[in-house]
Amino acid sequence: MPLHQYEYDAYVSLAYNIGPTAFCNSTLVKRLNGYAYAGACQQILVWDKFKGKPLRGLTIRRQAEYRQCKGEVP
């Protein structure tokens, strides 16, 4: 899958944090494999919960990864 370096970096950060199994089985990867790049980036924001509830620190981290995935953050 061709990616820009900033997209790759955002996905690696997420995968490191949620684990390779969760990442590889995610809707994000399904969208990415379907060349739905914007939809794949959007899926980063889904991973901000702990025990089903949003966690502020995770929300902040996911928003940063999302911006990076979109190329907004170096």
mmCIF file of N, CA and C in Angstrom:
data_model
loop_
_atom_site.group_PDB
_atom_site.id
_atom_site.type_symbol
_atom_site.label_atom_id
_atom_site.label_comp_id
_atom_site.label_asym_id
_atom_site.label_seq_id
_atom_site.Cartn_x
_atom_site.Cartn_y
_atom_site.Cartn_z
ATOM 1 N N MET A 1 0.840 -1.163 0.000
ATOM 2 C CA MET A 1 0.000 0.000 0.000
ATOM 3 C C MET A 1 0.897 1.242 0.000
ATOM 4 N N PRO A 2 0.834 2.065 -1.030
ATOM 5 C CA PRO A 2 1.665 3.274 -1.050
ATOM 6 C C PRO A 2 1.165 4.303 -0.036
ATOM 7 N N LEU A 3 2.074 4.789 0.776
ATOM 8 C CA LEU A 3 1.753 5.783 1.801
ATOM 9 C C LEU A 3 2.792 6.890 1.782
ATOM 10 N N HIS A 4 2.358 8.076 2.173
ATOM 11 C CA HIS A 4 3.310 9.156 2.452
ATOM 12 C C HIS A 4 3.959 8.830 3.793
ATOM 13 N N GLN A 5 5.138 9.369 4.019
ATOM 14 C CA GLN A 5 5.840 9.097 5.270
ATOM 15 C C GLN A 5 5.015 9.520 6.486
ATOM 16 N N TYR A 6 4.325 10.649 6.395
ATOM 17 C CA TYR A 6 3.531 11.127 7.535
ATOM 18 C C TYR A 6 2.356 10.193 7.826
ATOM 19 N N GLU A 7 1.761 9.589 6.802
ATOM 20 C CA GLU A 7 0.695 8.608 7.023
ATOM 21 C C GLU A 7 1.271 7.363 7.701
ATOM 22 N N TYR A 8 2.365 6.889 7.155
ATOM 23 C CA TYR A 8 3.038 5.721 7.716
ATOM 24 C C TYR A 8 3.363 5.938 9.192
ATOM 25 N N ASP A 9 3.925 7.093 9.510
ATOM 26 C CA ASP A 9 4.303 7.405 10.886
ATOM 27 C C ASP A 9 3.090 7.398 11.815
ATOM 28 N N ALA A 10 1.976 7.955 11.364
ATOM 29 C CA ALA A 10 0.758 7.979 12.178
ATOM 30 C C ALA A 10 0.246 6.563 12.419
ATOM 31 N N TYR A 11 0.264 5.731 11.386
ATOM 32 C CA TYR A 11 -0.223 4.356 11.529
ATOM 33 C C TYR A 11 0.689 3.517 12.412
ATOM 34 N N VAL A 12 1.984 3.723 12.310
ATOM 35 C CA VAL A 12 2.918 2.989 13.162
ATOM 36 C C VAL A 12 2.715 3.383 14.619
ATOM 37 N N SER A 13 2.515 4.650 14.879
ATOM 38 C CA SER A 13 2.262 5.121 16.241
ATOM 39 C C SER A 13 1.009 4.462 16.812
ATOM 40 N N LEU A 14 -0.061 4.443 16.022
ATOM 41 C CA LEU A 14 -1.304 3.817 16.463
ATOM 42 C C LEU A 14 -1.104 2.322 16.682
ATOM 43 N N ALA A 15 -0.489 1.640 15.723
ATOM 44 C CA ALA A 15 -0.292 0.188 15.817
ATOM 45 C C ALA A 15 0.556 -0.172 17.036
ATOM 46 N N TYR A 16 1.570 0.619 17.314
ATOM 47 C CA TYR A 16 2.406 0.374 18.490
ATOM 48 C C TYR A 16 1.566 0.477 19.761
ATOM 49 N N ASN A 17 0.656 1.438 19.782
ATOM 50 C CA ASN A 17 -0.149 1.683 20.972
ATOM 51 C C ASN A 17 -1.270 0.666 21.159
ATOM 52 N N ILE A 18 -1.930 0.257 20.088
ATOM 53 C CA ILE A 18 -3.083 -0.665 20.235
ATOM 54 C C ILE A 18 -2.699 -2.124 20.008
ATOM 55 N N GLY A 19 -1.521 -2.361 19.472
ATOM 56 C CA GLY A 19 -1.054 -3.719 19.230
ATOM 57 C C GLY A 19 -1.287 -4.139 17.788
ATOM 58 N N PRO A 20 -0.429 -5.017 17.286
ATOM 59 C CA PRO A 20 -0.512 -5.410 15.886
ATOM 60 C C PRO A 20 -1.790 -6.173 15.526
ATOM 61 N N THR A 21 -2.293 -7.001 16.416
ATOM 62 C CA THR A 21 -3.505 -7.767 16.110
ATOM 63 C C THR A 21 -4.703 -6.851 15.954
ATOM 64 N N ALA A 22 -4.878 -5.943 16.909
ATOM 65 C CA ALA A 22 -6.005 -4.998 16.833
ATOM 66 C C ALA A 22 -5.874 -4.128 15.586
ATOM 67 N N PHE A 23 -4.658 -3.680 15.298
ATOM 68 C CA PHE A 23 -4.450 -2.830 14.131
ATOM 69 C C PHE A 23 -4.761 -3.582 12.837
ATOM 70 N N CYS A 24 -4.198 -4.765 12.696
ATOM 71 C CA CYS A 24 -4.354 -5.519 11.441
ATOM 72 C C CYS A 24 -5.792 -5.962 11.193
ATOM 73 N N ASN A 25 -6.570 -6.140 12.256
ATOM 74 C CA ASN A 25 -7.964 -6.564 12.114
ATOM 75 C C ASN A 25 -8.945 -5.398 12.119
ATOM 76 N N SER A 26 -8.445 -4.187 12.073
ATOM 77 C CA SER A 26 -9.285 -2.996 12.214
ATOM 78 C C SER A 26 -9.961 -2.578 10.910
ATOM 79 N N THR A 27 -11.023 -1.807 11.066
ATOM 80 C CA THR A 27 -11.697 -1.185 9.930
ATOM 81 C C THR A 27 -10.736 -0.242 9.220
ATOM 82 N N LEU A 28 -9.843 0.376 9.965
ATOM 83 C CA LEU A 28 -8.848 1.270 9.391
ATOM 84 C C LEU A 28 -8.065 0.555 8.290
ATOM 85 N N VAL A 29 -7.572 -0.637 8.573
ATOM 86 C CA VAL A 29 -6.777 -1.372 7.590
ATOM 87 C C VAL A 29 -7.643 -1.798 6.409
ATOM 88 N N LYS A 30 -8.878 -2.174 6.682
ATOM 89 C CA LYS A 30 -9.787 -2.523 5.582
ATOM 90 C C LYS A 30 -9.989 -1.330 4.649
ATOM 91 N N ARG A 31 -10.163 -0.159 5.216
ATOM 92 C CA ARG A 31 -10.329 1.051 4.397
ATOM 93 C C ARG A 31 -9.047 1.388 3.649
ATOM 94 N N LEU A 32 -7.938 1.248 4.343
ATOM 95 C CA LEU A 32 -6.650 1.523 3.715
ATOM 96 C C LEU A 32 -6.417 0.578 2.537
ATOM 97 N N ASN A 33 -6.712 -0.686 2.709
ATOM 98 C CA ASN A 33 -6.549 -1.655 1.626
ATOM 99 C C ASN A 33 -7.503 -1.389 0.466
ATOM 100 N N GLY A 34 -8.596 -0.689 0.743
ATOM 101 C CA GLY A 34 -9.530 -0.298 -0.308
ATOM 102 C C GLY A 34 -9.208 1.073 -0.886
ATOM 103 N N TYR A 35 -8.025 1.587 -0.568
ATOM 104 C CA TYR A 35 -7.557 2.898 -1.052
ATOM 105 C C TYR A 35 -8.435 4.056 -0.587
ATOM 106 N N ALA A 36 -9.142 3.866 0.520
ATOM 107 C CA ALA A 36 -9.949 4.940 1.101
ATOM 108 C C ALA A 36 -9.091 5.639 2.161
ATOM 109 N N TYR A 37 -8.126 6.408 1.683
ATOM 110 C CA TYR A 37 -7.144 7.021 2.577
ATOM 111 C C TYR A 37 -7.778 7.946 3.617
ATOM 112 N N ALA A 38 -8.702 8.788 3.212
ATOM 113 C CA ALA A 38 -9.346 9.710 4.154
ATOM 114 C C ALA A 38 -10.128 8.932 5.203
ATOM 115 N N GLY A 39 -10.834 7.912 4.777
ATOM 116 C CA GLY A 39 -11.592 7.082 5.710
ATOM 117 C C GLY A 39 -10.697 6.331 6.674
ATOM 118 N N ALA A 40 -9.537 5.906 6.197
ATOM 119 C CA ALA A 40 -8.580 5.216 7.062
ATOM 120 C C ALA A 40 -8.052 6.172 8.130
ATOM 121 N N CYS A 41 -7.679 7.369 7.716
ATOM 122 C CA CYS A 41 -7.216 8.364 8.697
ATOM 123 C C CYS A 41 -8.300 8.656 9.726
ATOM 124 N N GLN A 42 -9.526 8.776 9.270
ATOM 125 C CA GLN A 42 -10.651 9.072 10.165
ATOM 126 C C GLN A 42 -10.795 7.991 11.240
ATOM 127 N N GLN A 43 -10.488 6.756 10.891
ATOM 128 C CA GLN A 43 -10.625 5.645 11.832
ATOM 129 C C GLN A 43 -9.669 5.744 13.014
ATOM 130 N N ILE A 44 -8.602 6.501 12.878
ATOM 131 C CA ILE A 44 -7.679 6.693 14.003
ATOM 132 C C ILE A 44 -8.437 7.243 15.210
ATOM 133 N N LEU A 45 -9.389 8.122 14.942
ATOM 134 C CA LEU A 45 -10.121 8.786 16.031
ATOM 135 C C LEU A 45 -11.007 7.831 16.825
ATOM 136 N N VAL A 46 -11.281 6.654 16.287
ATOM 137 C CA VAL A 46 -12.131 5.665 16.966
ATOM 138 C C VAL A 46 -11.412 5.055 18.176
ATOM 139 N N TRP A 47 -10.103 5.041 18.134
ATOM 140 C CA TRP A 47 -9.303 4.338 19.136
ATOM 141 C C TRP A 47 -8.942 5.224 20.332
ATOM 142 N N ASP A 48 -9.918 5.907 20.910
ATOM 143 C CA ASP A 48 -9.647 6.804 22.046
ATOM 144 C C ASP A 48 -10.346 6.357 23.322
ATOM 145 N N LYS A 49 -10.752 5.089 23.370
ATOM 146 C CA LYS A 49 -11.526 4.609 24.517
ATOM 147 C C LYS A 49 -10.755 3.596 25.342
ATOM 148 N N PHE A 50 -11.060 3.609 26.630
ATOM 149 C CA PHE A 50 -10.556 2.615 27.567
ATOM 150 C C PHE A 50 -11.755 2.078 28.311
ATOM 151 N N LYS A 51 -11.969 0.774 28.234
ATOM 152 C CA LYS A 51 -13.141 0.131 28.844
ATOM 153 C C LYS A 51 -14.432 0.783 28.364
ATOM 154 N N GLY A 52 -14.463 1.137 27.078
ATOM 155 C CA GLY A 52 -15.669 1.671 26.454
ATOM 156 C C GLY A 52 -15.924 3.154 26.640
ATOM 157 N N LYS A 53 -15.069 3.832 27.381
ATOM 158 C CA LYS A 53 -15.265 5.257 27.628
ATOM 159 C C LYS A 53 -14.085 6.056 27.091
ATOM 160 N N PRO A 54 -14.380 7.208 26.455
ATOM 161 C CA PRO A 54 -13.283 8.050 25.963
ATOM 162 C C PRO A 54 -12.363 8.473 27.109
ATOM 163 N N LEU A 55 -11.092 8.423 26.842
ATOM 164 C CA LEU A 55 -10.085 8.822 27.813
ATOM 165 C C LEU A 55 -9.373 10.048 27.253
ATOM 166 N N ARG A 56 -9.373 11.128 28.001
ATOM 167 C CA ARG A 56 -8.871 12.409 27.504
ATOM 168 C C ARG A 56 -7.477 12.302 26.892
ATOM 169 N N GLY A 57 -6.573 11.619 27.558
ATOM 170 C CA GLY A 57 -5.215 11.485 27.049
ATOM 171 C C GLY A 57 -5.174 10.759 25.712
ATOM 172 N N LEU A 58 -5.991 9.712 25.583
ATOM 173 C CA LEU A 58 -6.051 8.984 24.316
ATOM 174 C C LEU A 58 -6.689 9.832 23.222
ATOM 175 N N THR A 59 -7.688 10.602 23.594
ATOM 176 C CA THR A 59 -8.344 11.471 22.617
ATOM 177 C C THR A 59 -7.336 12.478 22.059
ATOM 178 N N ILE A 60 -6.547 13.071 22.928
ATOM 179 C CA ILE A 60 -5.528 14.039 22.502
ATOM 180 C C ILE A 60 -4.497 13.360 21.602
ATOM 181 N N ARG A 61 -4.058 12.176 22.000
ATOM 182 C CA ARG A 61 -3.076 11.439 21.199
ATOM 183 C C ARG A 61 -3.636 11.088 19.827
ATOM 184 N N ARG A 62 -4.874 10.589 19.784
ATOM 185 C CA ARG A 62 -5.489 10.198 18.507
ATOM 186 C C ARG A 62 -5.722 11.401 17.605
ATOM 187 N N GLN A 63 -6.081 12.542 18.175
ATOM 188 C CA GLN A 63 -6.256 13.741 17.363
ATOM 189 C C GLN A 63 -4.936 14.160 16.734
ATOM 190 N N ALA A 64 -3.846 14.029 17.483
ATOM 191 C CA ALA A 64 -2.523 14.356 16.948
ATOM 192 C C ALA A 64 -2.141 13.382 15.837
ATOM 193 N N GLU A 65 -2.412 12.089 16.040
ATOM 194 C CA GLU A 65 -2.112 11.095 15.004
ATOM 195 C C GLU A 65 -2.977 11.330 13.766
ATOM 196 N N TYR A 66 -4.217 11.710 13.979
ATOM 197 C CA TYR A 66 -5.119 12.004 12.859
ATOM 198 C C TYR A 66 -4.590 13.186 12.037
ATOM 199 N N ARG A 67 -4.199 14.257 12.723
ATOM 200 C CA ARG A 67 -3.647 15.419 12.021
ATOM 201 C C ARG A 67 -2.377 15.042 11.263
ATOM 202 N N GLN A 68 -1.553 14.215 11.880
ATOM 203 C CA GLN A 68 -0.341 13.759 11.217
ATOM 204 C C GLN A 68 -0.689 12.935 9.979
ATOM 205 N N CYS A 69 -1.659 12.061 10.099
ATOM 206 C CA CYS A 69 -2.085 11.222 8.980
ATOM 207 C C CYS A 69 -2.577 12.072 7.816
ATOM 208 N N LYS A 70 -3.222 13.184 8.118
ATOM 209 C CA LYS A 70 -3.727 14.090 7.086
ATOM 210 C C LYS A 70 -2.631 15.011 6.533
ATOM 211 N N GLY A 71 -1.438 14.934 7.117
ATOM 212 C CA GLY A 71 -0.338 15.757 6.651
ATOM 213 C C GLY A 71 -0.309 17.138 7.260
ATOM 214 N N GLU A 72 -1.043 17.340 8.330
ATOM 215 C CA GLU A 72 -1.126 18.658 8.966
ATOM 216 C C GLU A 72 -0.037 18.892 9.999
ATOM 217 N N VAL A 73 0.591 17.825 10.458
ATOM 218 C CA VAL A 73 1.630 17.934 11.483
ATOM 219 C C VAL A 73 2.902 17.307 10.923
ATOM 220 N N PRO A 74 4.025 17.980 11.047
ATOM 221 C CA PRO A 74 5.276 17.414 10.515
ATOM 222 C C PRO A 74 5.690 16.145 11.217
#
